Amino acid sequence: MAVAQRMYARALFQAAREEERLEQVAADLGELARALDEIPELRAILRNPQIDPPEKAALLDQLTAGGDELVRNFVRLVSEKGRAGELSEMSAELEALVAREQNRLALELTTAYELSDDEAGSIIDKIQQASGRSVEATRSVDPGLIGGIVLQVGSFRADGSVRGRLERLRQELATTH
């Protein structure tokens, strides 16, 4: 993530915290980010350098009508600064800051096969005990892992899968003479 995206997200985080509207601001910006992810044409417009920032700001102003005023002002500012195409990344950074503030750890648990609720709960409990945070986990299945698990927390990835071990072995063999 770019430094500018972090700076914008931190500025919004601090303003929302001062106004005691952190959850509402994060939810509104997250909703806009999901719309950008789900509507590729909208994302393309915002990332198009040939479209003037004031036009992007006007479009985003319509999209955020009725939303939190802090988010509306933030989106307008970001757009006027030519960074409207980076709103999804800023939203992700804001969500990470909110999670840290609330002592939550959001992670993705990927396994080679579907875990039972008890198995997943056991893994999540161990992570909660080790981290001292409450854990919000999303689960997915990737049969290509062959076995084991992959944990993703933000940009940190812990790969305990068979596929990951095989890939590390392959790289080690390729670099060893």
mmCIF file of C-alpha atoms in Angstrom:
data_model
loop_
_atom_site.group_PDB
_atom_site.id
_atom_site.type_symbol
_atom_site.label_atom_id
_atom_site.label_comp_id
_atom_site.label_asym_id
_atom_site.label_seq_id
_atom_site.Cartn_x
_atom_site.Cartn_y
_atom_site.Cartn_z
ATOM 1 C CA MET A 1 0.000 0.000 0.000
ATOM 2 C CA ALA A 2 1.275 3.447 -0.918
ATOM 3 C CA VAL A 3 2.345 5.895 1.759
ATOM 4 C CA ALA A 4 -0.213 8.462 0.571
ATOM 5 C CA GLN A 5 -3.053 5.962 0.965
ATOM 6 C CA ARG A 6 -1.976 5.284 4.546
ATOM 7 C CA MET A 7 -1.716 8.998 5.289
ATOM 8 C CA TYR A 8 -5.218 9.707 3.990
ATOM 9 C CA ALA A 9 -6.666 6.735 5.886
ATOM 10 C CA ARG A 10 -4.928 7.776 9.119
ATOM 11 C CA ALA A 11 -6.199 11.350 8.758
ATOM 12 C CA LEU A 12 -9.769 10.084 8.323
ATOM 13 C CA PHE A 13 -9.302 7.668 11.227
ATOM 14 C CA GLN A 14 -8.152 10.442 13.557
ATOM 15 C CA ALA A 15 -10.977 12.772 12.508
ATOM 16 C CA ALA A 16 -13.588 10.033 12.945
ATOM 17 C CA ARG A 17 -12.191 9.057 16.329
ATOM 18 C CA GLU A 18 -12.287 12.681 17.508
ATOM 19 C CA GLU A 19 -15.908 12.928 16.353
ATOM 20 C CA GLU A 20 -16.676 9.525 17.959
ATOM 21 C CA ARG A 21 -18.020 8.231 14.645
ATOM 22 C CA LEU A 22 -15.350 5.678 13.853
ATOM 23 C CA GLU A 23 -17.618 2.719 13.137
ATOM 24 C CA GLN A 24 -20.078 4.730 11.016
ATOM 25 C CA VAL A 25 -17.286 6.316 8.979
ATOM 26 C CA ALA A 26 -15.574 2.971 8.398
ATOM 27 C CA ALA A 27 -18.889 1.375 7.412
ATOM 28 C CA ASP A 28 -19.780 4.150 4.939
ATOM 29 C CA LEU A 29 -16.358 4.189 3.308
ATOM 30 C CA GLY A 30 -16.370 0.377 3.232
ATOM 31 C CA GLU A 31 -19.718 0.408 1.452
ATOM 32 C CA LEU A 32 -18.343 2.777 -1.185
ATOM 33 C CA ALA A 33 -15.237 0.612 -1.591
ATOM 34 C CA ARG A 34 -17.414 -2.487 -2.111
ATOM 35 C CA ALA A 35 -19.357 -0.633 -4.797
ATOM 36 C CA LEU A 36 -16.083 0.238 -6.525
ATOM 37 C CA ASP A 37 -15.014 -3.401 -6.366
ATOM 38 C CA GLU A 38 -18.359 -4.696 -7.638
ATOM 39 C CA ILE A 39 -18.798 -2.167 -10.462
ATOM 40 C CA PRO A 40 -15.660 -2.277 -12.635
ATOM 41 C CA GLU A 41 -16.938 0.554 -14.848
ATOM 42 C CA LEU A 42 -17.101 2.888 -11.847
ATOM 43 C CA ARG A 43 -13.610 1.902 -10.761
ATOM 44 C CA ALA A 44 -12.377 2.473 -14.328
ATOM 45 C CA ILE A 45 -13.864 5.981 -14.389
ATOM 46 C CA LEU A 46 -12.204 6.889 -11.093
ATOM 47 C CA ARG A 47 -8.842 5.549 -12.222
ATOM 48 C CA ASN A 48 -8.986 7.192 -15.648
ATOM 49 C CA PRO A 49 -6.443 10.048 -15.693
ATOM 50 C CA GLN A 50 -8.228 11.691 -18.637
ATOM 51 C CA ILE A 51 -11.289 12.474 -16.507
ATOM 52 C CA ASP A 52 -10.854 15.655 -14.504
ATOM 53 C CA PRO A 53 -10.799 15.316 -10.698
ATOM 54 C CA PRO A 54 -13.750 17.753 -10.267
ATOM 55 C CA GLU A 55 -15.893 15.487 -12.481
ATOM 56 C CA LYS A 56 -14.921 12.474 -10.372
ATOM 57 C CA ALA A 57 -15.689 14.473 -7.223
ATOM 58 C CA ALA A 58 -19.157 15.329 -8.550
ATOM 59 C CA LEU A 59 -19.856 11.663 -9.341
ATOM 60 C CA LEU A 60 -18.686 10.542 -5.907
ATOM 61 C CA ASP A 61 -20.670 13.316 -4.274
ATOM 62 C CA GLN A 62 -23.823 11.858 -5.845
ATOM 63 C CA LEU A 63 -22.882 8.345 -4.757
ATOM 64 C CA THR A 64 -22.269 9.355 -1.155
ATOM 65 C CA ALA A 65 -25.366 11.555 -0.841
ATOM 66 C CA GLY A 66 -27.054 10.782 2.459
ATOM 67 C CA GLY A 67 -23.882 9.253 3.893
ATOM 68 C CA ASP A 68 -21.791 10.448 6.807
ATOM 69 C CA GLU A 69 -20.655 14.049 6.243
ATOM 70 C CA LEU A 70 -17.088 13.224 7.279
ATOM 71 C CA VAL A 71 -16.922 10.497 4.621
ATOM 72 C CA ARG A 72 -18.450 12.816 2.010
ATOM 73 C CA ASN A 73 -15.853 15.500 2.746
ATOM 74 C CA PHE A 74 -13.062 12.923 2.729
ATOM 75 C CA VAL A 75 -14.160 11.482 -0.618
ATOM 76 C CA ARG A 76 -14.441 14.982 -2.099
ATOM 77 C CA LEU A 77 -10.932 15.890 -0.885
ATOM 78 C CA VAL A 78 -9.392 12.640 -2.107
ATOM 79 C CA SER A 79 -11.032 13.080 -5.482
ATOM 80 C CA GLU A 80 -9.913 16.695 -5.842
ATOM 81 C CA LYS A 81 -6.357 15.589 -5.050
ATOM 82 C CA GLY A 82 -6.513 13.102 -7.942
ATOM 83 C CA ARG A 83 -6.634 9.980 -5.768
ATOM 84 C CA ALA A 84 -10.236 8.848 -6.271
ATOM 85 C CA GLY A 85 -9.043 5.595 -7.816
ATOM 86 C CA GLU A 86 -7.349 4.686 -4.531
ATOM 87 C CA LEU A 87 -10.451 4.784 -2.317
ATOM 88 C CA SER A 88 -10.640 0.976 -1.986
ATOM 89 C CA GLU A 89 -7.095 0.821 -0.665
ATOM 90 C CA MET A 90 -7.751 3.704 1.719
ATOM 91 C CA SER A 91 -10.864 1.938 2.979
ATOM 92 C CA ALA A 92 -8.886 -1.257 3.618
ATOM 93 C CA GLU A 93 -6.276 0.706 5.572
ATOM 94 C CA LEU A 94 -9.006 2.480 7.566
ATOM 95 C CA GLU A 95 -10.594 -0.875 8.417
ATOM 96 C CA ALA A 96 -7.210 -2.156 9.632
ATOM 97 C CA LEU A 97 -6.785 0.927 11.821
ATOM 98 C CA VAL A 98 -10.282 0.504 13.282
ATOM 99 C CA ALA A 99 -9.640 -3.194 13.948
ATOM 100 C CA ARG A 100 -6.396 -2.348 15.741
ATOM 101 C CA GLU A 101 -8.171 0.335 17.787
ATOM 102 C CA GLN A 102 -10.869 -2.153 18.791
ATOM 103 C CA ASN A 103 -8.308 -4.904 19.471
ATOM 104 C CA ARG A 104 -9.736 -7.043 16.667
ATOM 105 C CA LEU A 105 -7.750 -9.205 14.321
ATOM 106 C CA ALA A 106 -9.286 -9.832 10.913
ATOM 107 C CA LEU A 107 -7.850 -12.866 9.183
ATOM 108 C CA GLU A 108 -8.550 -15.185 6.312
ATOM 109 C CA LEU A 109 -8.226 -18.891 6.975
ATOM 110 C CA THR A 110 -7.758 -20.942 3.819
ATOM 111 C CA THR A 111 -7.697 -24.733 3.947
ATOM 112 C CA ALA A 112 -7.484 -27.527 1.405
ATOM 113 C CA TYR A 113 -10.890 -28.846 2.465
ATOM 114 C CA GLU A 114 -13.916 -27.508 4.350
ATOM 115 C CA LEU A 115 -13.313 -27.455 8.089
ATOM 116 C CA SER A 116 -16.055 -28.260 10.553
ATOM 117 C CA ASP A 117 -17.127 -25.401 12.785
ATOM 118 C CA ASP A 118 -15.381 -27.101 15.725
ATOM 119 C CA GLU A 119 -12.088 -27.439 13.807
ATOM 120 C CA ALA A 120 -12.173 -23.818 12.642
ATOM 121 C CA GLY A 121 -13.193 -22.660 16.108
ATOM 122 C CA SER A 122 -10.248 -24.481 17.644
ATOM 123 C CA ILE A 123 -7.791 -22.776 15.264
ATOM 124 C CA ILE A 124 -9.379 -19.363 15.869
ATOM 125 C CA ASP A 125 -9.312 -19.888 19.657
ATOM 126 C CA LYS A 126 -5.565 -20.617 19.516
ATOM 127 C CA ILE A 127 -4.968 -17.477 17.461
ATOM 128 C CA GLN A 128 -7.017 -15.412 19.938
ATOM 129 C CA GLN A 129 -5.009 -16.779 22.858
ATOM 130 C CA ALA A 130 -1.684 -16.152 21.115
ATOM 131 C CA SER A 131 -2.552 -12.646 19.904
ATOM 132 C CA GLY A 132 -4.617 -11.445 22.851
ATOM 133 C CA ARG A 133 -7.162 -10.053 20.388
ATOM 134 C CA SER A 134 -10.631 -11.037 19.342
ATOM 135 C CA VAL A 135 -10.462 -12.707 15.941
ATOM 136 C CA GLU A 136 -12.847 -12.235 13.051
ATOM 137 C CA ALA A 137 -12.118 -14.941 10.521
ATOM 138 C CA THR A 138 -13.321 -15.529 7.023
ATOM 139 C CA ARG A 139 -12.916 -19.036 5.746
ATOM 140 C CA SER A 140 -12.253 -20.292 2.252
ATOM 141 C CA VAL A 141 -11.288 -23.550 0.595
ATOM 142 C CA ASP A 142 -8.523 -24.021 -1.968
ATOM 143 C CA PRO A 143 -8.062 -27.701 -2.913
ATOM 144 C CA GLY A 144 -4.790 -26.720 -4.604
ATOM 145 C CA LEU A 145 -3.195 -26.383 -1.169
ATOM 146 C CA ILE A 146 -3.222 -30.196 -0.976
ATOM 147 C CA GLY A 147 -3.195 -30.041 2.822
ATOM 148 C CA GLY A 148 -2.504 -27.669 5.699
ATOM 149 C CA ILE A 149 -3.655 -24.086 6.126
ATOM 150 C CA VAL A 150 -2.808 -20.562 5.020
ATOM 151 C CA LEU A 151 -3.466 -17.620 7.354
ATOM 152 C CA GLN A 152 -3.627 -14.117 5.907
ATOM 153 C CA VAL A 153 -3.700 -11.090 8.227
ATOM 154 C CA GLY A 154 -3.387 -7.875 6.252
ATOM 155 C CA SER A 155 -0.196 -8.185 4.233
ATOM 156 C CA PHE A 156 1.215 -10.933 6.515
ATOM 157 C CA ARG A 157 0.806 -14.444 5.162
ATOM 158 C CA ALA A 158 1.640 -17.635 7.065
ATOM 159 C CA ASP A 159 1.655 -20.536 4.612
ATOM 160 C CA GLY A 160 1.552 -23.920 6.315
ATOM 161 C CA SER A 161 0.174 -25.722 3.278
ATOM 162 C CA VAL A 162 1.690 -28.703 1.502
ATOM 163 C CA ARG A 163 1.770 -26.656 -1.721
ATOM 164 C CA GLY A 164 3.667 -23.892 0.116
ATOM 165 C CA ARG A 165 6.181 -26.346 1.536
ATOM 166 C CA LEU A 166 6.731 -27.896 -1.893
ATOM 167 C CA GLU A 167 7.231 -24.448 -3.442
ATOM 168 C CA ARG A 168 9.782 -23.475 -0.766
ATOM 169 C CA LEU A 169 11.623 -26.789 -1.322
ATOM 170 C CA ARG A 170 11.637 -26.190 -5.082
ATOM 171 C CA GLN A 171 13.102 -22.698 -4.586
ATOM 172 C CA GLU A 172 15.719 -24.018 -2.186
ATOM 173 C CA LEU A 173 16.766 -26.714 -4.657
ATOM 174 C CA ALA A 174 16.898 -24.192 -7.508
ATOM 175 C CA THR A 175 19.188 -21.817 -5.588
ATOM 176 C CA THR A 176 21.480 -24.477 -4.127
ATOM 177 C CA HIS A 177 24.350 -25.501 -6.373
#
